[in-house]
Short mmCIF file of C-alpha atoms in Angstrom, two decimals:
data_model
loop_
_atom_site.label_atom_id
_atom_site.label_comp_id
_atom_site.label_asym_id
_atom_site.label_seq_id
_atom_site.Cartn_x
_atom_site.Cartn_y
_atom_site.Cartn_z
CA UNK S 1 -61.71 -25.87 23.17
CA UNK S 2 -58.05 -25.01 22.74
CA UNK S 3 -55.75 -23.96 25.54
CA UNK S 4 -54.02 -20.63 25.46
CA UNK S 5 -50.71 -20.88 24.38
CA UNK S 6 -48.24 -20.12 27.79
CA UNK S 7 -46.53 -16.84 27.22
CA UNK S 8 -43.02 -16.57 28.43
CA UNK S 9 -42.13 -14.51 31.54
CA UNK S 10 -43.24 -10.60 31.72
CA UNK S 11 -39.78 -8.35 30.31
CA UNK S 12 -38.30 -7.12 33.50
CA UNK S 13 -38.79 -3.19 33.46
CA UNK S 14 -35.52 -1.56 33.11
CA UNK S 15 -34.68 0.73 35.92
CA UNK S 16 -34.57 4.52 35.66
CA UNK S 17 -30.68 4.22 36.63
CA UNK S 18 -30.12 1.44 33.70
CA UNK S 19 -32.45 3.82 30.85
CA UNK S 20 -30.21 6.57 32.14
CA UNK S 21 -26.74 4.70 31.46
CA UNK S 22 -28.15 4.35 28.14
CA UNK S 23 -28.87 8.04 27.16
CA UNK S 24 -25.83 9.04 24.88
CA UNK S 25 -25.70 12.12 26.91
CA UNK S 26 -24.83 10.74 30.54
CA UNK S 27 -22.64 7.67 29.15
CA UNK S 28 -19.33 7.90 31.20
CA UNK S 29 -17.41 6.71 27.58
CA UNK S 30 -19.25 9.80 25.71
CA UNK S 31 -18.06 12.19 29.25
CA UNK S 32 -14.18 10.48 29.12
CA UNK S 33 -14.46 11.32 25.25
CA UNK S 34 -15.51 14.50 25.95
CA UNK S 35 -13.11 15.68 28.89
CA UNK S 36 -10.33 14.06 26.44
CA UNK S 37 -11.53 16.97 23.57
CA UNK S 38 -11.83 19.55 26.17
CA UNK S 39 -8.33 18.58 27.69
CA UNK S 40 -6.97 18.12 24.36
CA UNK S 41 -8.15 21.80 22.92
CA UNK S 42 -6.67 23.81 25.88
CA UNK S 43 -2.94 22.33 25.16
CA UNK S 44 -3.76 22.55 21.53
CA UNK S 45 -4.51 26.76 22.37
CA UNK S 46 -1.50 26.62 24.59
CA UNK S 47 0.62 25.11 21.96
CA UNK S 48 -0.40 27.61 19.32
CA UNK S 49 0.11 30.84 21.24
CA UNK S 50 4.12 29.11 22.50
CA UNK S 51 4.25 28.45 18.79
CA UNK S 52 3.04 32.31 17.49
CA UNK S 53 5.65 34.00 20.54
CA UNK S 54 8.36 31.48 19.57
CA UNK S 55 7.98 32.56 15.87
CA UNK S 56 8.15 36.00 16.47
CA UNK S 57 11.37 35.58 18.67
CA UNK S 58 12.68 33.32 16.01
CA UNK S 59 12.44 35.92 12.76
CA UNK S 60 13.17 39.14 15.58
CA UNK S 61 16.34 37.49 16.02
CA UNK S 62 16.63 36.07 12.02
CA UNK S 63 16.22 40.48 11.33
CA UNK S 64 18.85 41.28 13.84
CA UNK S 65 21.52 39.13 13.00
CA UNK S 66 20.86 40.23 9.24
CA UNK S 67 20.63 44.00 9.94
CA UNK S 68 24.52 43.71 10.13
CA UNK S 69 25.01 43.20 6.08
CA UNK S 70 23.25 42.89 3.37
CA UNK S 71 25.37 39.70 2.84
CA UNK S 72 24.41 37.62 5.70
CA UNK S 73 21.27 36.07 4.77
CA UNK S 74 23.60 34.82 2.09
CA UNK S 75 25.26 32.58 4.63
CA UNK S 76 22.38 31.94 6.64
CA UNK S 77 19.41 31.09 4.39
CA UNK S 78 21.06 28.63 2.16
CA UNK S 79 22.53 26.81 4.82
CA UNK S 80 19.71 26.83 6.60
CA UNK S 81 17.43 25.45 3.86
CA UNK S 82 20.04 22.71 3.58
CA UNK S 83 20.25 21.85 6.96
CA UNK S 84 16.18 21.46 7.14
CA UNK S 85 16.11 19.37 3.80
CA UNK S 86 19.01 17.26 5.24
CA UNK S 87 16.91 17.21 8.93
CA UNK S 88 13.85 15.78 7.30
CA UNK S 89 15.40 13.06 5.00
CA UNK S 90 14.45 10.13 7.21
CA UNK S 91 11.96 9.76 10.25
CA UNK S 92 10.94 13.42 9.99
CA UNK S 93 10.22 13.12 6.79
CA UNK S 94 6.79 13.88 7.57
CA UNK S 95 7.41 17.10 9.49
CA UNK S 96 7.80 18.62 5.79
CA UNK S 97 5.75 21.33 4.25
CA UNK S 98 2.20 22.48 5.51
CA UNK S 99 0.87 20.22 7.70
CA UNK S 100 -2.12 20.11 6.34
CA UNK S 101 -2.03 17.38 3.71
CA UNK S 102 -0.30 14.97 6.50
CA UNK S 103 -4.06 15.61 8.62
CA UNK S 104 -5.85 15.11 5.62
CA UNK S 105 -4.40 11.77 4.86
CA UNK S 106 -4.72 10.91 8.28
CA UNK S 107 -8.41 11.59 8.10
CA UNK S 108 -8.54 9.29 5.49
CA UNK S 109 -6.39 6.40 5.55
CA UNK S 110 -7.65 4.56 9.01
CA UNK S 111 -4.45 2.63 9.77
CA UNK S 112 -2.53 2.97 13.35
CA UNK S 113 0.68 3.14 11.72
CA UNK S 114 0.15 5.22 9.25
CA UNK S 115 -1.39 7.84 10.78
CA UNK S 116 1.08 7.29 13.84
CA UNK S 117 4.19 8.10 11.21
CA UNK S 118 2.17 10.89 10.24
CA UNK S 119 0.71 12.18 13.88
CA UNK S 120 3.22 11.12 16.36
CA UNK S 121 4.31 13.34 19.25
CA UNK S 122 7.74 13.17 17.98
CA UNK S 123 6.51 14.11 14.93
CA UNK S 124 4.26 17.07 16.13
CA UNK S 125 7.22 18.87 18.48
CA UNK S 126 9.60 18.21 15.62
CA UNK S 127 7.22 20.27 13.46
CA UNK S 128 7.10 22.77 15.77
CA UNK S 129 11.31 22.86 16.55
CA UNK S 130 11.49 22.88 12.52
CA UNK S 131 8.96 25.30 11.30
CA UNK S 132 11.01 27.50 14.11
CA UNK S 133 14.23 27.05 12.35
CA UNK S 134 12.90 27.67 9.02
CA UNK S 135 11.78 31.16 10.14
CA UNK S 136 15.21 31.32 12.04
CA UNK S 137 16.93 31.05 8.87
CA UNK S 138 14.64 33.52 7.13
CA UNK S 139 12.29 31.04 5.22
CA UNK S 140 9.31 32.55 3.45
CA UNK S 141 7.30 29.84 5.41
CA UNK S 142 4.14 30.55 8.08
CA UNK S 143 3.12 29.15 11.24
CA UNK S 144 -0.69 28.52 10.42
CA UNK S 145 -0.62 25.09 8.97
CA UNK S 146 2.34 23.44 11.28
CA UNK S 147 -0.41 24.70 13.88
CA UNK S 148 -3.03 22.52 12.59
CA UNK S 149 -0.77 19.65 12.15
CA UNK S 150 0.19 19.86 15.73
CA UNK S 151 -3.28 20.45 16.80
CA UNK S 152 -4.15 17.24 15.44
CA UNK S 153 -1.07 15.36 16.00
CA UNK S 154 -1.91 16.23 20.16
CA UNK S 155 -5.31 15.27 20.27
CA UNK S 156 -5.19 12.19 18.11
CA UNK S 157 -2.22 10.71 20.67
CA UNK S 158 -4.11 12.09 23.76
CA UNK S 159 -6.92 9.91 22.15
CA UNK S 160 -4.59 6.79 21.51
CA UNK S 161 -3.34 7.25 25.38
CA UNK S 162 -6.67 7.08 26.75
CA UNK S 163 -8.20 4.20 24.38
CA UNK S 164 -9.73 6.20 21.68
CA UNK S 165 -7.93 4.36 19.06
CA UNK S 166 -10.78 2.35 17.22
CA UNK S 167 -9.96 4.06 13.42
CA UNK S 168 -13.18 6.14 13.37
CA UNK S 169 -12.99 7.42 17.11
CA UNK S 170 -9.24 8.38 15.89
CA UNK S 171 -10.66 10.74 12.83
CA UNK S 172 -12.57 12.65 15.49
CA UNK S 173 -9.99 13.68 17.49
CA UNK S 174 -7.67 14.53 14.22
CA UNK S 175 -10.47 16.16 12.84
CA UNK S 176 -11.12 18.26 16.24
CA UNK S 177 -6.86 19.32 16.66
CA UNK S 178 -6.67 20.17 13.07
CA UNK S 179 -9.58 23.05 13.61
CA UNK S 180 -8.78 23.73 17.09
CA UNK S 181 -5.05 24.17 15.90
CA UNK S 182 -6.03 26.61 12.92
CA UNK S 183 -8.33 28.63 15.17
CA UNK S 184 -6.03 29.11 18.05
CA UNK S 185 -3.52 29.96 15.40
CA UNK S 186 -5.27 32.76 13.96
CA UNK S 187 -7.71 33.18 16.94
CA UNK S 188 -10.27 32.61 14.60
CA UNK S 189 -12.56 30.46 15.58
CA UNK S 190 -15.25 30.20 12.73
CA UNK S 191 -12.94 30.38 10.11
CA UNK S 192 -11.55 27.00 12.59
CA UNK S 193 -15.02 25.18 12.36
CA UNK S 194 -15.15 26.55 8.18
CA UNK S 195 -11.88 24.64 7.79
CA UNK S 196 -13.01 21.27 9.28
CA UNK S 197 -16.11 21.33 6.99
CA UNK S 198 -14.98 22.52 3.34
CA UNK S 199 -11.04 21.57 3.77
CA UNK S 200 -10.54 18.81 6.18
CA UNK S 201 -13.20 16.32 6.41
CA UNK S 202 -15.34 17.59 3.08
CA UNK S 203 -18.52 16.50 5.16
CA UNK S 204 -19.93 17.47 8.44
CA UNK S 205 -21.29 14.82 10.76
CA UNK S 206 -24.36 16.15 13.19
CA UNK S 207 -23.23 14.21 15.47
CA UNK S 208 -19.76 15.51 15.64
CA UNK S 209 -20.69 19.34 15.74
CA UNK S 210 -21.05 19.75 19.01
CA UNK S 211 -17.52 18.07 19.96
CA UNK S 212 -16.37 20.32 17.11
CA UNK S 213 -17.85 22.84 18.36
CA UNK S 214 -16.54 23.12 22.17
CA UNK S 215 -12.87 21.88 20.44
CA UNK S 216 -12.58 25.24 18.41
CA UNK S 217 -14.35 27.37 21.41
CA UNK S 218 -11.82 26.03 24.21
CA UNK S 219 -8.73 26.37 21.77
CA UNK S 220 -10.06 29.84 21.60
CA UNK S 221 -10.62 30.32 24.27
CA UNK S 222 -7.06 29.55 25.43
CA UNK S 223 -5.85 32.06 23.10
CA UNK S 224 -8.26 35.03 23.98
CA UNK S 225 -7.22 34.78 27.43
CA UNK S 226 -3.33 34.54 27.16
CA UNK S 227 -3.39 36.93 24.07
CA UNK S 228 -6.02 38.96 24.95
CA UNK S 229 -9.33 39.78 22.24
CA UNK S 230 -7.53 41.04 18.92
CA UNK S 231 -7.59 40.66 15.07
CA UNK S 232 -4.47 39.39 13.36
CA UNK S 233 -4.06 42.31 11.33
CA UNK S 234 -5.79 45.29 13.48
CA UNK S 235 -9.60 46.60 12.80
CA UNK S 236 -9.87 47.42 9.25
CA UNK S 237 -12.75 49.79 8.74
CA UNK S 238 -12.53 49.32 4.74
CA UNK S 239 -15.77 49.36 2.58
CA UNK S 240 -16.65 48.34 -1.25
CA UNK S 241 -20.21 49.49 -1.75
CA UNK S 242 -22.20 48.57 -4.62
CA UNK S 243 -21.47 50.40 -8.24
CA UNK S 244 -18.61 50.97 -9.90
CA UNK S 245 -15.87 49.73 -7.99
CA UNK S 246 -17.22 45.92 -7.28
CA UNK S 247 -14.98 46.02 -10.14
CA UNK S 248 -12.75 45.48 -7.89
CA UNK S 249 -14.58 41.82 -7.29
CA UNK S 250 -14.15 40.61 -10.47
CA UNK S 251 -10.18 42.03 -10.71
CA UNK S 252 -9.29 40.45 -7.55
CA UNK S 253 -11.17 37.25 -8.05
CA UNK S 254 -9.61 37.02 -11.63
CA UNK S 255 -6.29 37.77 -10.25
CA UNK S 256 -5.99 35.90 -7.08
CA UNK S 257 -7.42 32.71 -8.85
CA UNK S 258 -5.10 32.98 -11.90
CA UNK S 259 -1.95 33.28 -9.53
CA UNK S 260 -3.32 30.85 -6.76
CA UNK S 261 -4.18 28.18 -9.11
CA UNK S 262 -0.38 28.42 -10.88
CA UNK S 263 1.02 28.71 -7.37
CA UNK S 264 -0.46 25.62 -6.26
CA UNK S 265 0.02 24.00 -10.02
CA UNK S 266 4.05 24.70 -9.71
CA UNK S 267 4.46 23.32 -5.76
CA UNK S 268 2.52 20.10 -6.70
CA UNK S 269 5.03 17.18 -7.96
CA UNK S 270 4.97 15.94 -11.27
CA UNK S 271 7.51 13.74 -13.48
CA UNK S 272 6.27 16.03 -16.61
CA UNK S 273 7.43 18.97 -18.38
CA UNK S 274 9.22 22.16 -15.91
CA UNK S 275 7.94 20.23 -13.01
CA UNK S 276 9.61 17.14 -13.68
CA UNK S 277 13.13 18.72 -14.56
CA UNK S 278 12.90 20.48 -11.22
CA UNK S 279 11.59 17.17 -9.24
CA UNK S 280 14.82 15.50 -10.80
CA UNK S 281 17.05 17.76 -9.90
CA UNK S 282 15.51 17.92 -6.29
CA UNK S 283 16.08 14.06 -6.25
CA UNK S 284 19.70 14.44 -7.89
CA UNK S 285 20.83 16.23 -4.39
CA UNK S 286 18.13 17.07 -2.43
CA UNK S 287 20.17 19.15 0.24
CA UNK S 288 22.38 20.99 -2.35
CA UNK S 289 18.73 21.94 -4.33
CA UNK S 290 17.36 23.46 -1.16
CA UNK S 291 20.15 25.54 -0.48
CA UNK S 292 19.99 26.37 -3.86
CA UNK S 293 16.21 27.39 -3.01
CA UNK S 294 17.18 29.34 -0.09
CA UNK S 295 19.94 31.48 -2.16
CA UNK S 296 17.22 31.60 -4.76
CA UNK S 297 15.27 33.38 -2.18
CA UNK S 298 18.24 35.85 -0.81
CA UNK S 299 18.80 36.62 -4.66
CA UNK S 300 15.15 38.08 -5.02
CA UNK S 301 14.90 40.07 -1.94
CA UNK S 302 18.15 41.90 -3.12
CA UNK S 303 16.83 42.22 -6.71
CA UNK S 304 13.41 43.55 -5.68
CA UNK S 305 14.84 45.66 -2.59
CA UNK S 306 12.35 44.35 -0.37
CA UNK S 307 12.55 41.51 2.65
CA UNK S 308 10.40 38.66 1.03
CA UNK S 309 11.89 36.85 4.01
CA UNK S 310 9.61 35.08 7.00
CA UNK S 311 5.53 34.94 7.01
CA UNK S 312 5.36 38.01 5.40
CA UNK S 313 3.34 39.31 8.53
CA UNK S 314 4.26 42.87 8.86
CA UNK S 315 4.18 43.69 5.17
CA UNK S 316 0.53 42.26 4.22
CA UNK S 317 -0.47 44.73 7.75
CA UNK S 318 1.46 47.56 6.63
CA UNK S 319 -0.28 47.16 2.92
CA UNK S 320 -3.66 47.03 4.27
CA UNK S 321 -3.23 49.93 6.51
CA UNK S 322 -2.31 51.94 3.53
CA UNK S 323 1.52 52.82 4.46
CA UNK S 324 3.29 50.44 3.27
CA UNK S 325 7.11 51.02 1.42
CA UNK S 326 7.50 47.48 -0.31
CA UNK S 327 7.19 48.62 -3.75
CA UNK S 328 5.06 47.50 -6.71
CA UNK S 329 6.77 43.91 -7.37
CA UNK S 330 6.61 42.76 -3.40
CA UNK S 331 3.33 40.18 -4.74
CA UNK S 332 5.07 39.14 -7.82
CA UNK S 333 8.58 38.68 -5.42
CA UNK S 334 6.76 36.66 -2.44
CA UNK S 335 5.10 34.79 -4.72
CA UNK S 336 8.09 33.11 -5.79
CA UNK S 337 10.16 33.65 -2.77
CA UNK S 338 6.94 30.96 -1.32
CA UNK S 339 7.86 28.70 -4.47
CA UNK S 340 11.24 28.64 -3.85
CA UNK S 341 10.56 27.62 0.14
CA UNK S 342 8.02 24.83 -1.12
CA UNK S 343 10.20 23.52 -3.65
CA UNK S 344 13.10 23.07 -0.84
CA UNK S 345 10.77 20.68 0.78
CA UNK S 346 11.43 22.32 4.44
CA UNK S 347 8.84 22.66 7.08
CA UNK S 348 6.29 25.40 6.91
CA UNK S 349 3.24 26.67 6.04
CA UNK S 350 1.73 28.79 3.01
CA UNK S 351 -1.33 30.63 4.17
CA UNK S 352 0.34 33.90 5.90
CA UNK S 353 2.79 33.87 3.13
CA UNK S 354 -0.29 33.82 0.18
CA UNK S 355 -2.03 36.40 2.62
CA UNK S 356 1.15 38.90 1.98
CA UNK S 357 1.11 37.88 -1.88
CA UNK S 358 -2.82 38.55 -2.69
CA UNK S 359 -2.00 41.78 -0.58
CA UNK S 360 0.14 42.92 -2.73
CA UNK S 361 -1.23 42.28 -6.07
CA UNK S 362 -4.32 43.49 -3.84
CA UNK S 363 -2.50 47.06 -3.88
CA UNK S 364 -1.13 46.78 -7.39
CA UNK S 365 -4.73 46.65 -8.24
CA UNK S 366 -5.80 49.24 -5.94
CA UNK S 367 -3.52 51.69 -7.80
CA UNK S 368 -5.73 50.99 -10.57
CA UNK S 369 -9.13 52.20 -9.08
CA UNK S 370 -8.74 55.26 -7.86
CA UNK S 371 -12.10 55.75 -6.76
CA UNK S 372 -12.49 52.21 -4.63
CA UNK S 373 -11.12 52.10 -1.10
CA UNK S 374 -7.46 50.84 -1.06
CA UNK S 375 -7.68 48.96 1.99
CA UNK S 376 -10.75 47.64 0.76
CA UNK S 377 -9.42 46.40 -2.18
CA UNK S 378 -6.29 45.13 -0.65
CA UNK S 379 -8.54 42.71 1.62
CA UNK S 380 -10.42 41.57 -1.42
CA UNK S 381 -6.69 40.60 -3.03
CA UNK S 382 -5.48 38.58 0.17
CA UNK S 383 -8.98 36.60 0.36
CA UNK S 384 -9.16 36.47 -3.17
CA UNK S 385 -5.61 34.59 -3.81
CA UNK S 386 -5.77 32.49 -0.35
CA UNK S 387 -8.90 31.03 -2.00
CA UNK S 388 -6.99 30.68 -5.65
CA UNK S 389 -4.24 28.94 -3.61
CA UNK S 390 -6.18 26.90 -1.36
CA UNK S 391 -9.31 26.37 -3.70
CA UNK S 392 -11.31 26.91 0.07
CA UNK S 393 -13.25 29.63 -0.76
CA UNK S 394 -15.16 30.01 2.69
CA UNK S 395 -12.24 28.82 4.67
CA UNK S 396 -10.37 32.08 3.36
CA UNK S 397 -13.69 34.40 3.45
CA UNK S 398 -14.02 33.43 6.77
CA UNK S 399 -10.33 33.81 7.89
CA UNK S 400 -9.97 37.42 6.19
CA UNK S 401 -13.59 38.88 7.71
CA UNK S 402 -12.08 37.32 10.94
CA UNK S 403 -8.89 38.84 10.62
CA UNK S 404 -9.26 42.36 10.14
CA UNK S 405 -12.19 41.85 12.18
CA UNK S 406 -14.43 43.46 8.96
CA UNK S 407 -17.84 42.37 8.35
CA UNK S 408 -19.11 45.25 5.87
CA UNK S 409 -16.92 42.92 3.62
CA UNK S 410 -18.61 40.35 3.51
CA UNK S 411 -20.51 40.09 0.39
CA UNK S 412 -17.85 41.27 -2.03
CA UNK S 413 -15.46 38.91 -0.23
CA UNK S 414 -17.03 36.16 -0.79
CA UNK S 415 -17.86 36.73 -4.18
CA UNK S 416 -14.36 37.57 -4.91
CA UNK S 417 -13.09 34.00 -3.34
CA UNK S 418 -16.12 31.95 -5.22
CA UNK S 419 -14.74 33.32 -8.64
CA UNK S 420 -11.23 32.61 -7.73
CA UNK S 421 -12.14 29.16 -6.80
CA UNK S 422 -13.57 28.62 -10.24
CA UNK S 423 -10.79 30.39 -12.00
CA UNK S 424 -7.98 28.79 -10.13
CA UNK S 425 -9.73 25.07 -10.46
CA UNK S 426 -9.63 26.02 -14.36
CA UNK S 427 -5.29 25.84 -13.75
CA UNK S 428 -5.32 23.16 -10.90
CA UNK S 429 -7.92 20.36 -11.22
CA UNK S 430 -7.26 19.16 -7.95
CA UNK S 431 -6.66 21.82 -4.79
CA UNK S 432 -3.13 21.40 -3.29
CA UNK S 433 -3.63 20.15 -0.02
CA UNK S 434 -5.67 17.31 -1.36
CA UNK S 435 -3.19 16.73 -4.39
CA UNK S 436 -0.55 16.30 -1.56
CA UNK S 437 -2.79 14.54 0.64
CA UNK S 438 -2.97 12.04 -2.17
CA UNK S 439 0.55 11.70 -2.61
CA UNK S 440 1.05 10.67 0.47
CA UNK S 441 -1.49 7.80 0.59
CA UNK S 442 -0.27 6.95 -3.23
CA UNK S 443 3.75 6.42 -1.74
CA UNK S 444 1.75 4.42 1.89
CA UNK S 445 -0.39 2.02 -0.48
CA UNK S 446 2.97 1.30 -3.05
CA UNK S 447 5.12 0.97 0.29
CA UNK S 448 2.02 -1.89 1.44
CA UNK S 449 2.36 -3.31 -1.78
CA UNK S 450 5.97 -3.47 -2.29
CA UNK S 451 6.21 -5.32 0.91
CA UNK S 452 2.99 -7.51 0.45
CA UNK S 453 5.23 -9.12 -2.65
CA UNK S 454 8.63 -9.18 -0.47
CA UNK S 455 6.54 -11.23 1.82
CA UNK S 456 5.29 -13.51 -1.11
CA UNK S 457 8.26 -13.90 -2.28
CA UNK S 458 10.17 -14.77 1.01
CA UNK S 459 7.14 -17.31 1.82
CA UNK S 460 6.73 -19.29 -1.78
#
């Protein structure tokens, strides 16, 4: 009869303090990551509001100087455009533009230096100190996406600081400042979490929605309670019932994705065709082209009779409100007025200046239905051409329902920013922020290359 093979000794039970230490919930690196978000998203809110008051003081004191003359901005906005090109030639190179593409190539490319260039504290205040200056010097430039870049420029070095810098622990916490930065900047806190999804990361992790989640609501948060509980552009009681005038959809969608796709077409870089002669001539003299840009600029608000300078703010309000003075060309005039700005190459964003562009080829259209509801109309023209632009079309259905703080809206805008998408995508393959998200990884990889074969060649 065989003997029973000797089993080894009985597992030791784990403890219920030791099974607790394991439960995702109660580990004290998941808390520490969590305080660090939390921390992180109430200096991100903080940031943004500082940011939105020092804007306003910035182009309040732009308007005064100018109210002297009508040839001031003539000294000030050319020189100013040069002095920002000439700022950013070197190790703020990367506080130019949006913002936005800079995050996005962050999110992508998981190397400590290269998202450090792109992320840095340095880089973030300079953003801020820049995007100020811009709007000092008239710029048609917003706030909005310099918000998100500092968003996630804070939290991803909070995270390096405290030992979050393993690549994909990194991605969270740029992921988490970019939509607490857009939400605080906008107080809009869905249209935040929208953004992360469809614009930043392209995917949603489950198990990054609740960090995402509390990131947005603090940032919020932080802004409801210095700023107080208010839409960007006041309550907007506007309608579009079904019938006749959801012909208004299909104008505004056709519209705002026609000019939004060649908007984002002429900012993007190429060495072909119109875009090439103007990216030669930026490279011929880059500071002498952006004052050029910024004359360019002064030269159409005379023309058209109408400040095209700054976010563009007060006009877009006064348009949807219905008592507005701009004039039938103010779209056609901001819209390049926010060329000429992105073709300088100086820090600032796009999306409050395409908000005042879609509202006024919003109203042009308007004027051509009696029978729909202007301000109705006008909303479906500033959601319609922020999705054109952007190619985002939930990220700017969400922001403009936000916004004007609208929800009987919500159908028609949507539908309007789906068919702009798809008519704007038909002009620029690629959406902009991603084309110049791309760029920036293209120049990083041929920088790791170039110096890959000066290493080969100094080591035979």
């Amino acid at each position: 009869m065989s003997e029973a093979p000797e089993s080894g000794p009985a597992p030791v039970a784990d403890s219920p303090f030791e099974r607790l230490r394991r439960h995702t919930w109660l580990s004290p690196t998941e808390w520490r990551r969590r305080i660090l978000f939390w921390t992180g998203a109430v200096l991100v809110g903080v940031a943004a509001v500082f940011f939105a008051k020092a804007a306003d003081f910035a182009f309040d004191l732009f308007r005064s100087v100018t109210s002297h003359g009508w040839w001031v901005p003539l000294l000030i906005t050319p020189a100013t455009f040069a002095l920002l090109c000439w700022l950013t030639q070197g190790a703020m190179k990367a506080t130019r533009g949006s913002g936005i593409p800079q995050a996005m190539a962050s999110l992508d490319v998981e190397d400590e230096d290269f998202r450090a260039r792109l992320l840095s504290l340095k880089i973030a205040v300079g953003k801020m100190a820049l995007t100020l200056g811009a709007l000092l010097g008239g710029a048609s430039v917003g706030r909005e996406g310099p918000t998100v870049h500092v968003g996630a420029g804070l939290l991803y070095s909070l995270g390096r600081r405290f030992g979050f810098d393993e690549p994909a622990a990194a991605g969270r916490f740029i992921l988490a400042g970019s939509a607490a930065g857009l939400a605080a900047a906008f107080n809009t806190p869905l249209a935040g979490v929208v953004f992360a999804i469809e614009e930043m990361s392209g995917t949603f992790e489950h198990r990054m929605s609740g960090t995402l989640l509390t990131a947005v609501i603090v940032a919020g948060v932080v802004s409801l309670g210095i700023l107080g509980n208010y839409a960007y552009f006041g309550e907007i009681a506007a309608s579009l019932p079904l019938g006749k005038t959801w012909i208004a959809v299909v104008l505004t969608g056709l519209v705002g994705g026609t000019a939004g796709g060649l908007f984002a077409r002429l900012i993007l870089p190429s060495a072909k065709g119109f875009r090439g002669g103007v990216a030669r001539l930026r490279a011929y003299n880059p500071v002498l082209f952006a004052a050029a840009c910024g004359l360019g600029l002064v030269l159409l608000s005379m023309a058209g009779n109408t400040s095209l300078y700054g976010t563009g703010y007060a006009q877009a309000r006064d348009i949807l409100q219905g008592h507005s003075d701009t004039g039938p060309l103010f779209g056609a005039l901001k819209f390049l007025g926010n060329i000429a700005a992105s073709w300088a190459g100086i820090p600032g964003g796009i999306f409050s200046p395409a908000l005042a562009v879609g509202a006024g080829l919003g109203g042009n259209i308007a004027h051509l239905l009696p029978g729909a509801d202007p301000s109705a109309v006008v909303l479906l023209g500033m959601a319609a051409y922020l999705a054109g632009v952007t190619q985002a079309p939930l990220t700017a259905a969400v922001i403009s329902l936000e916004l004007t703080a609208n929800r009987q809206m919500a159908l028609p805008i949507m539908a309007a920013c789906l068919l702009a998408r798809v008519v704007s995508a038909l002009i620029c393959r690629v959406p902009v922020y991603r084309a110049l998200a791309n760029q920036l990884i293209a120049q990083y990889k041929d920088e790791c290359a170039q110096r890959r074969i000066a290493g080969a060649e100094g080591n035979p």
